[in-house]
Amino acid sequence: MNTEALLHDLRQQLHDGGLRGCFLVRDLHTGDELGIDPDTQLPSASLVKVPLALATVERIRRGELDGATMLDVQPGRITTPGPTGLSRFRHPARVAVDDLLYLSTCLSDGTAADALFGLTPPAVVAGILHELGLRGITVRHTVDELSDTPVERFDATQAHLAHALAIGAGTGGRGHRVPQLDTTRANTGSARSYVDLLQALWTPSKIHPEVAERVRELMAHNVLRHRLAPDFSSDATTWSSKTGTVLNLRHEVGVVEHADGQTFAVAALTESEVPAGAQPGAEALMSQVARALRDHLRQL
């Protein structure tokens, strides 16, 4: 199948599956890439924890922070499905900065992330990205705001109503009545901007090698492996990634490293048009589309 036919087929699969998707796959050795609407800006959700990790590790390298510093972290006490780690704790905990990095990046723990944002506020994270030549990722607020969505305000049996609001309350200019989905207020990024970030972490760039190595290590230990990992993990590959989820948004960005030396950065940012919280079919479809793009690019 030629490239044009493949992209048409994948767009149709996404449409039939109730997904709007923004994808980009890039060969990190040749720079060749293939994507679907890769420049569309979408709310980042928990993908923002990768720039947060990068900024935190960079500040540790500069001596502005100490990874061994212990912080008193208040419990999240969140009871709705989804959040992990300290976000579900019932009692205060003392946790080192290095361990908060692990919880935030590998477990996508929002409470841990906000403890790190307390040390490195969103404006500082954005400034460090700018210093490192990384454009297109906007960091405006902490993670706590992501947990205050309509899902938390409806009864568990009415989650579909929150998703219906998320699907139907947007504007043509990507504004939204739900703040977490409004690209003028949310943390945002595109498939391309996140692939650019991955490339800067995996290949020589303005990011210090020790910082890049630490962030790559964190992403390699991501425990959330239900989305793209099934199509990119094998005994002959290493899949390092970060997921992001809020309401009807399902994202994942990562790098697949093959035993033969080929390395591809992958970004899959999607919006579901199906008003339901649990959508394993959407998870599988976005993974299959990303895999098809990688497979085609690998054969070129």
Tab-separated table of C-alpha atoms in Angstrom:
chain	number	residue	atom	x	y	z
A	1	MET	CA	0.000	0.000	0.000
A	2	ASN	CA	1.386	3.418	-0.919
A	3	THR	CA	1.623	6.201	1.665
A	4	GLU	CA	-1.401	8.168	0.454
A	5	ALA	CA	-3.622	5.085	0.487
A	6	LEU	CA	-2.372	4.103	3.949
A	7	LEU	CA	-3.137	7.513	5.429
A	8	HIS	CA	-6.614	7.504	3.864
A	9	ASP	CA	-7.290	4.036	5.272
A	10	LEU	CA	-6.048	4.972	8.757
A	11	ARG	CA	-8.147	8.152	8.815
A	12	GLN	CA	-11.177	6.061	7.910
A	13	GLN	CA	-10.412	3.545	10.661
A	14	LEU	CA	-10.183	6.358	13.207
A	15	HIS	CA	-13.453	7.872	12.012
A	16	ASP	CA	-15.233	4.510	12.125
A	17	GLY	CA	-13.882	3.950	15.636
A	18	GLY	CA	-15.133	7.306	16.923
A	19	LEU	CA	-11.686	8.857	17.280
A	20	ARG	CA	-10.122	12.077	16.063
A	21	GLY	CA	-6.406	11.476	16.056
A	22	CYS	CA	-3.170	13.425	15.713
A	23	PHE	CA	-0.191	11.140	15.097
A	24	LEU	CA	3.458	11.446	14.180
A	25	VAL	CA	6.156	8.802	13.863
A	26	ARG	CA	9.748	9.889	13.158
A	27	ASP	CA	12.856	7.841	12.422
A	28	LEU	CA	15.345	9.396	14.825
A	29	HIS	CA	18.312	8.406	12.664
A	30	THR	CA	17.124	9.630	9.253
A	31	GLY	CA	14.549	12.265	10.227
A	32	ASP	CA	11.949	10.662	7.948
A	33	GLU	CA	8.459	10.960	9.390
A	34	LEU	CA	4.835	10.091	8.725
A	35	GLY	CA	1.785	11.497	10.463
A	36	ILE	CA	-1.870	12.449	10.595
A	37	ASP	CA	-2.639	16.069	11.571
A	38	PRO	CA	0.614	16.269	13.572
A	39	ASP	CA	0.509	20.043	14.101
A	40	THR	CA	-2.908	20.255	15.779
A	41	GLN	CA	-2.636	21.581	19.330
A	42	LEU	CA	-4.453	19.547	21.993
A	43	PRO	CA	-4.531	19.676	25.791
A	44	SER	CA	-1.536	17.672	27.014
A	45	ALA	CA	-3.123	16.116	30.123
A	46	SER	CA	-0.419	14.116	31.938
A	47	LEU	CA	2.022	14.339	29.031
A	48	VAL	CA	3.084	17.601	30.717
A	49	LYS	CA	4.849	15.471	33.323
A	50	VAL	CA	7.654	14.820	30.824
A	51	PRO	CA	8.568	18.542	30.505
A	52	LEU	CA	8.175	18.754	34.294
A	53	ALA	CA	10.626	15.871	34.775
A	54	LEU	CA	13.051	17.432	32.310
A	55	ALA	CA	12.956	20.812	34.079
A	56	THR	CA	13.315	19.225	37.522
A	57	VAL	CA	16.302	17.080	36.534
A	58	GLU	CA	17.914	20.057	34.803
A	59	ARG	CA	17.575	22.130	37.985
A	60	ILE	CA	19.112	19.276	39.992
A	61	ARG	CA	22.038	19.246	37.544
A	62	ARG	CA	22.477	23.002	37.978
A	63	GLY	CA	22.545	22.618	41.752
A	64	GLU	CA	19.314	24.583	42.228
A	65	LEU	CA	17.575	21.506	43.668
A	66	ASP	CA	18.782	18.446	45.565
A	67	GLY	CA	17.221	15.131	44.589
A	68	ALA	CA	17.662	13.859	48.167
A	69	THR	CA	15.609	16.700	49.704
A	70	MET	CA	12.618	15.333	51.624
A	71	LEU	CA	9.254	17.012	51.146
A	72	ASP	CA	6.120	16.698	53.263
A	73	VAL	CA	3.349	15.861	50.803
A	74	GLN	CA	-0.307	16.072	51.721
A	75	PRO	CA	-2.482	13.135	50.617
A	76	GLY	CA	-4.623	13.506	47.509
A	77	ARG	CA	-7.494	11.469	48.970
A	78	ILE	CA	-8.965	11.081	45.472
A	79	THR	CA	-11.506	8.263	45.332
A	80	THR	CA	-12.629	8.369	41.684
A	81	PRO	CA	-11.090	5.790	39.290
A	82	GLY	CA	-7.830	6.696	37.576
A	83	PRO	CA	-5.391	8.574	39.832
A	84	THR	CA	-2.452	6.657	41.303
A	85	GLY	CA	0.178	6.865	44.040
A	86	LEU	CA	0.094	9.773	46.485
A	87	SER	CA	-3.079	10.997	44.789
A	88	ARG	CA	-4.883	8.139	46.549
A	89	PHE	CA	-3.015	8.341	49.864
A	90	ARG	CA	-5.083	9.019	52.982
A	91	HIS	CA	-2.251	10.335	55.155
A	92	PRO	CA	0.695	12.738	54.727
A	93	ALA	CA	3.990	11.310	53.490
A	94	ARG	CA	7.651	12.409	53.390
A	95	VAL	CA	9.118	11.765	49.963
A	96	ALA	CA	12.452	12.696	48.357
A	97	VAL	CA	12.484	14.812	45.198
A	98	ASP	CA	14.065	11.942	43.214
A	99	ASP	CA	11.267	9.625	44.313
A	100	LEU	CA	8.616	12.213	43.439
A	101	LEU	CA	10.122	12.207	39.931
A	102	TYR	CA	9.589	8.450	39.766
A	103	LEU	CA	6.009	8.657	41.042
A	104	SER	CA	5.108	11.547	38.742
A	105	THR	CA	6.626	10.163	35.551
A	106	CYS	CA	6.366	6.396	35.919
A	107	LEU	CA	3.054	6.138	37.823
A	108	SER	CA	1.580	9.412	36.513
A	109	ASP	CA	0.918	10.461	40.105
A	110	GLY	CA	-0.678	13.909	39.979
A	111	THR	CA	-0.028	14.731	43.635
A	112	ALA	CA	3.672	13.927	43.193
A	113	ALA	CA	3.737	16.078	40.049
A	114	ASP	CA	2.219	19.030	41.881
A	115	ALA	CA	4.808	18.684	44.651
A	116	LEU	CA	7.429	19.056	41.919
A	117	PHE	CA	5.540	21.988	40.403
A	118	GLY	CA	5.738	23.563	43.849
A	119	LEU	CA	9.516	23.585	43.418
A	120	THR	CA	9.508	24.426	39.707
A	121	PRO	CA	6.334	26.344	38.786
A	122	PRO	CA	4.784	26.058	35.311
A	123	ALA	CA	6.330	29.353	34.138
A	124	VAL	CA	9.803	28.093	35.096
A	125	VAL	CA	9.218	24.762	33.310
A	126	ALA	CA	8.137	26.711	30.213
A	127	GLY	CA	11.223	28.900	30.492
A	128	ILE	CA	13.567	25.912	30.637
A	129	LEU	CA	11.908	24.391	27.564
A	130	HIS	CA	12.505	27.698	25.767
A	131	GLU	CA	16.171	27.752	26.861
A	132	LEU	CA	16.605	24.269	25.446
A	133	GLY	CA	15.132	25.280	22.083
A	134	LEU	CA	11.920	23.302	22.519
A	135	ARG	CA	8.868	25.021	21.060
A	136	GLY	CA	5.205	24.152	20.767
A	137	ILE	CA	4.584	22.804	24.286
A	138	THR	CA	2.703	25.222	26.543
A	139	VAL	CA	2.899	24.775	30.328
A	140	ARG	CA	0.366	27.019	32.068
A	141	HIS	CA	-0.839	25.281	35.225
A	142	THR	CA	-0.293	22.460	37.686
A	143	VAL	CA	-1.794	18.981	37.468
A	144	ASP	CA	-4.322	19.490	40.271
A	145	GLU	CA	-6.668	21.271	37.888
A	146	LEU	CA	-6.881	18.093	35.795
A	147	SER	CA	-8.600	16.285	38.647
A	148	ASP	CA	-11.404	18.843	38.938
A	149	THR	CA	-13.438	17.787	35.902
A	150	PRO	CA	-17.133	16.987	35.430
A	151	VAL	CA	-16.306	13.310	36.046
A	152	GLU	CA	-15.706	14.137	39.719
A	153	ARG	CA	-19.004	16.008	39.934
A	154	PHE	CA	-21.258	13.295	38.547
A	155	ASP	CA	-22.195	10.035	40.225
A	156	ALA	CA	-20.043	7.108	39.041
A	157	THR	CA	-23.014	5.717	37.137
A	158	GLN	CA	-23.301	8.984	35.182
A	159	ALA	CA	-19.716	9.216	33.882
A	160	HIS	CA	-21.098	9.086	30.344
A	161	LEU	CA	-22.722	12.490	30.952
A	162	ALA	CA	-19.349	14.052	31.713
A	163	HIS	CA	-17.947	12.586	28.522
A	164	ALA	CA	-20.946	13.789	26.525
A	165	LEU	CA	-20.248	17.309	27.831
A	166	ALA	CA	-16.579	16.973	26.912
A	167	ILE	CA	-17.493	15.916	23.376
A	168	GLY	CA	-20.223	18.463	22.755
A	169	ALA	CA	-19.100	21.652	24.500
A	170	GLY	CA	-16.171	22.601	22.302
A	171	THR	CA	-15.904	25.470	19.816
A	172	GLY	CA	-14.539	25.643	16.303
A	173	GLY	CA	-11.452	27.435	17.576
A	174	ARG	CA	-10.690	24.689	20.128
A	175	GLY	CA	-12.083	26.654	23.011
A	176	HIS	CA	-14.174	24.649	25.458
A	177	ARG	CA	-16.598	25.105	28.355
A	178	VAL	CA	-14.505	22.555	30.271
A	179	PRO	CA	-11.244	24.378	31.160
A	180	GLN	CA	-9.100	21.235	30.948
A	181	LEU	CA	-10.085	20.896	27.269
A	182	ASP	CA	-9.728	24.573	26.297
A	183	THR	CA	-6.478	25.011	24.378
A	184	THR	CA	-6.314	28.689	25.367
A	185	ARG	CA	-6.177	27.741	29.068
A	186	ALA	CA	-4.845	24.179	29.290
A	187	ASN	CA	-1.326	22.831	29.052
A	188	THR	CA	-1.050	22.054	25.349
A	189	GLY	CA	1.129	20.438	22.724
A	190	SER	CA	0.981	18.793	19.325
A	191	ALA	CA	2.168	15.403	18.120
A	192	ARG	CA	5.051	17.215	16.414
A	193	SER	CA	6.103	19.197	19.470
A	194	TYR	CA	6.185	16.070	21.613
A	195	VAL	CA	8.153	14.153	18.975
A	196	ASP	CA	10.597	17.092	18.918
A	197	LEU	CA	10.942	16.730	22.694
A	198	LEU	CA	11.542	12.986	22.371
A	199	GLN	CA	14.147	13.563	19.687
A	200	ALA	CA	15.949	16.055	21.932
A	201	LEU	CA	15.985	13.452	24.727
A	202	TRP	CA	17.186	10.549	22.577
A	203	THR	CA	19.684	12.296	20.270
A	204	PRO	CA	22.349	14.976	20.872
A	205	SER	CA	20.710	18.335	21.614
A	206	LYS	CA	20.881	21.299	23.980
A	207	ILE	CA	19.684	18.995	26.771
A	208	HIS	CA	22.648	17.932	28.936
A	209	PRO	CA	23.431	14.222	28.321
A	210	GLU	CA	23.039	13.348	32.020
A	211	VAL	CA	19.621	15.023	32.125
A	212	ALA	CA	18.462	13.285	28.953
A	213	GLU	CA	19.636	9.919	30.283
A	214	ARG	CA	17.703	10.365	33.537
A	215	VAL	CA	14.449	11.303	31.755
A	216	ARG	CA	14.853	8.395	29.316
A	217	GLU	CA	15.329	6.082	32.301
A	218	LEU	CA	12.133	7.362	33.909
A	219	MET	CA	10.136	6.891	30.710
A	220	ALA	CA	11.529	3.370	30.294
A	221	HIS	CA	10.003	2.468	33.674
A	222	ASN	CA	6.508	3.736	32.863
A	223	VAL	CA	4.111	1.232	34.465
A	224	LEU	CA	1.060	2.280	32.400
A	225	ARG	CA	1.395	-0.077	29.450
A	226	HIS	CA	-2.166	-0.664	28.276
A	227	ARG	CA	-2.217	1.801	25.382
A	228	LEU	CA	0.611	1.735	22.811
A	229	ALA	CA	2.879	-0.726	24.617
A	230	PRO	CA	1.084	-3.871	23.317
A	231	ASP	CA	2.035	-2.922	19.743
A	232	PHE	CA	5.544	-1.692	20.486
A	233	SER	CA	6.877	-4.078	23.132
A	234	SER	CA	8.726	-7.307	22.361
A	235	ASP	CA	11.907	-9.164	23.290
A	236	ALA	CA	13.604	-7.300	20.424
A	237	THR	CA	12.423	-3.780	21.324
A	238	THR	CA	12.438	-1.309	24.199
A	239	TRP	CA	9.387	0.930	24.615
A	240	SER	CA	9.777	4.069	26.773
A	241	SER	CA	6.735	6.309	27.100
A	242	LYS	CA	4.312	8.551	28.944
A	243	THR	CA	0.528	8.480	28.771
A	244	GLY	CA	-1.943	11.315	29.224
A	245	THR	CA	-5.663	11.023	29.921
A	246	VAL	CA	-8.415	13.470	30.798
A	247	LEU	CA	-12.098	13.033	29.984
A	248	ASN	CA	-12.315	12.014	26.295
A	249	LEU	CA	-8.613	12.599	25.586
A	250	ARG	CA	-6.254	9.621	25.365
A	251	HIS	CA	-2.606	10.270	24.542
A	252	GLU	CA	0.715	8.495	24.589
A	253	VAL	CA	4.171	9.543	23.420
A	254	GLY	CA	7.225	7.331	23.417
A	255	VAL	CA	10.280	5.925	21.707
A	256	VAL	CA	10.669	2.391	20.380
A	257	GLU	CA	14.260	1.156	20.107
A	258	HIS	CA	14.816	-1.941	17.993
A	259	ALA	CA	17.563	-4.499	18.453
A	260	ASP	CA	18.764	-3.745	14.901
A	261	GLY	CA	19.483	-0.138	15.919
A	262	GLN	CA	16.453	1.557	14.384
A	263	THR	CA	14.771	4.052	16.726
A	264	PHE	CA	11.417	5.753	16.232
A	265	ALA	CA	9.690	8.501	18.198
A	266	VAL	CA	5.926	8.055	18.343
A	267	ALA	CA	3.195	10.491	19.380
A	268	ALA	CA	-0.495	9.568	19.439
A	269	LEU	CA	-2.920	12.248	20.668
A	270	THR	CA	-6.612	11.410	20.369
A	271	GLU	CA	-10.100	12.697	21.153
A	272	SER	CA	-12.949	10.237	21.462
A	273	GLU	CA	-16.427	11.036	20.173
A	274	VAL	CA	-17.944	8.167	22.175
A	275	PRO	CA	-19.475	9.236	25.533
A	276	ALA	CA	-18.011	6.506	27.718
A	277	GLY	CA	-15.205	6.343	30.240
A	278	ALA	CA	-13.918	2.823	29.575
A	279	GLN	CA	-13.057	2.388	25.900
A	280	PRO	CA	-10.594	-0.478	25.381
A	281	GLY	CA	-11.437	-0.412	21.681
A	282	ALA	CA	-10.198	3.171	21.414
A	283	GLU	CA	-6.972	2.224	23.199
A	284	ALA	CA	-6.415	-0.645	20.776
A	285	LEU	CA	-7.278	1.442	17.707
A	286	MET	CA	-4.889	4.289	18.505
A	287	SER	CA	-2.139	1.730	19.085
A	288	GLN	CA	-2.838	-0.034	15.803
A	289	VAL	CA	-2.750	3.250	13.866
A	290	ALA	CA	0.561	4.262	15.463
A	291	ARG	CA	1.995	0.803	14.728
A	292	ALA	CA	0.846	0.947	11.083
A	293	LEU	CA	2.566	4.323	10.637
A	294	ARG	CA	5.780	2.971	12.191
A	295	ASP	CA	5.680	-0.213	10.106
A	296	HIS	CA	5.188	1.750	6.869
A	297	LEU	CA	7.950	4.203	7.702
A	298	ARG	CA	10.294	1.364	8.614
A	299	GLN	CA	9.825	-0.205	5.193
A	300	LEU	CA	10.460	2.964	3.169
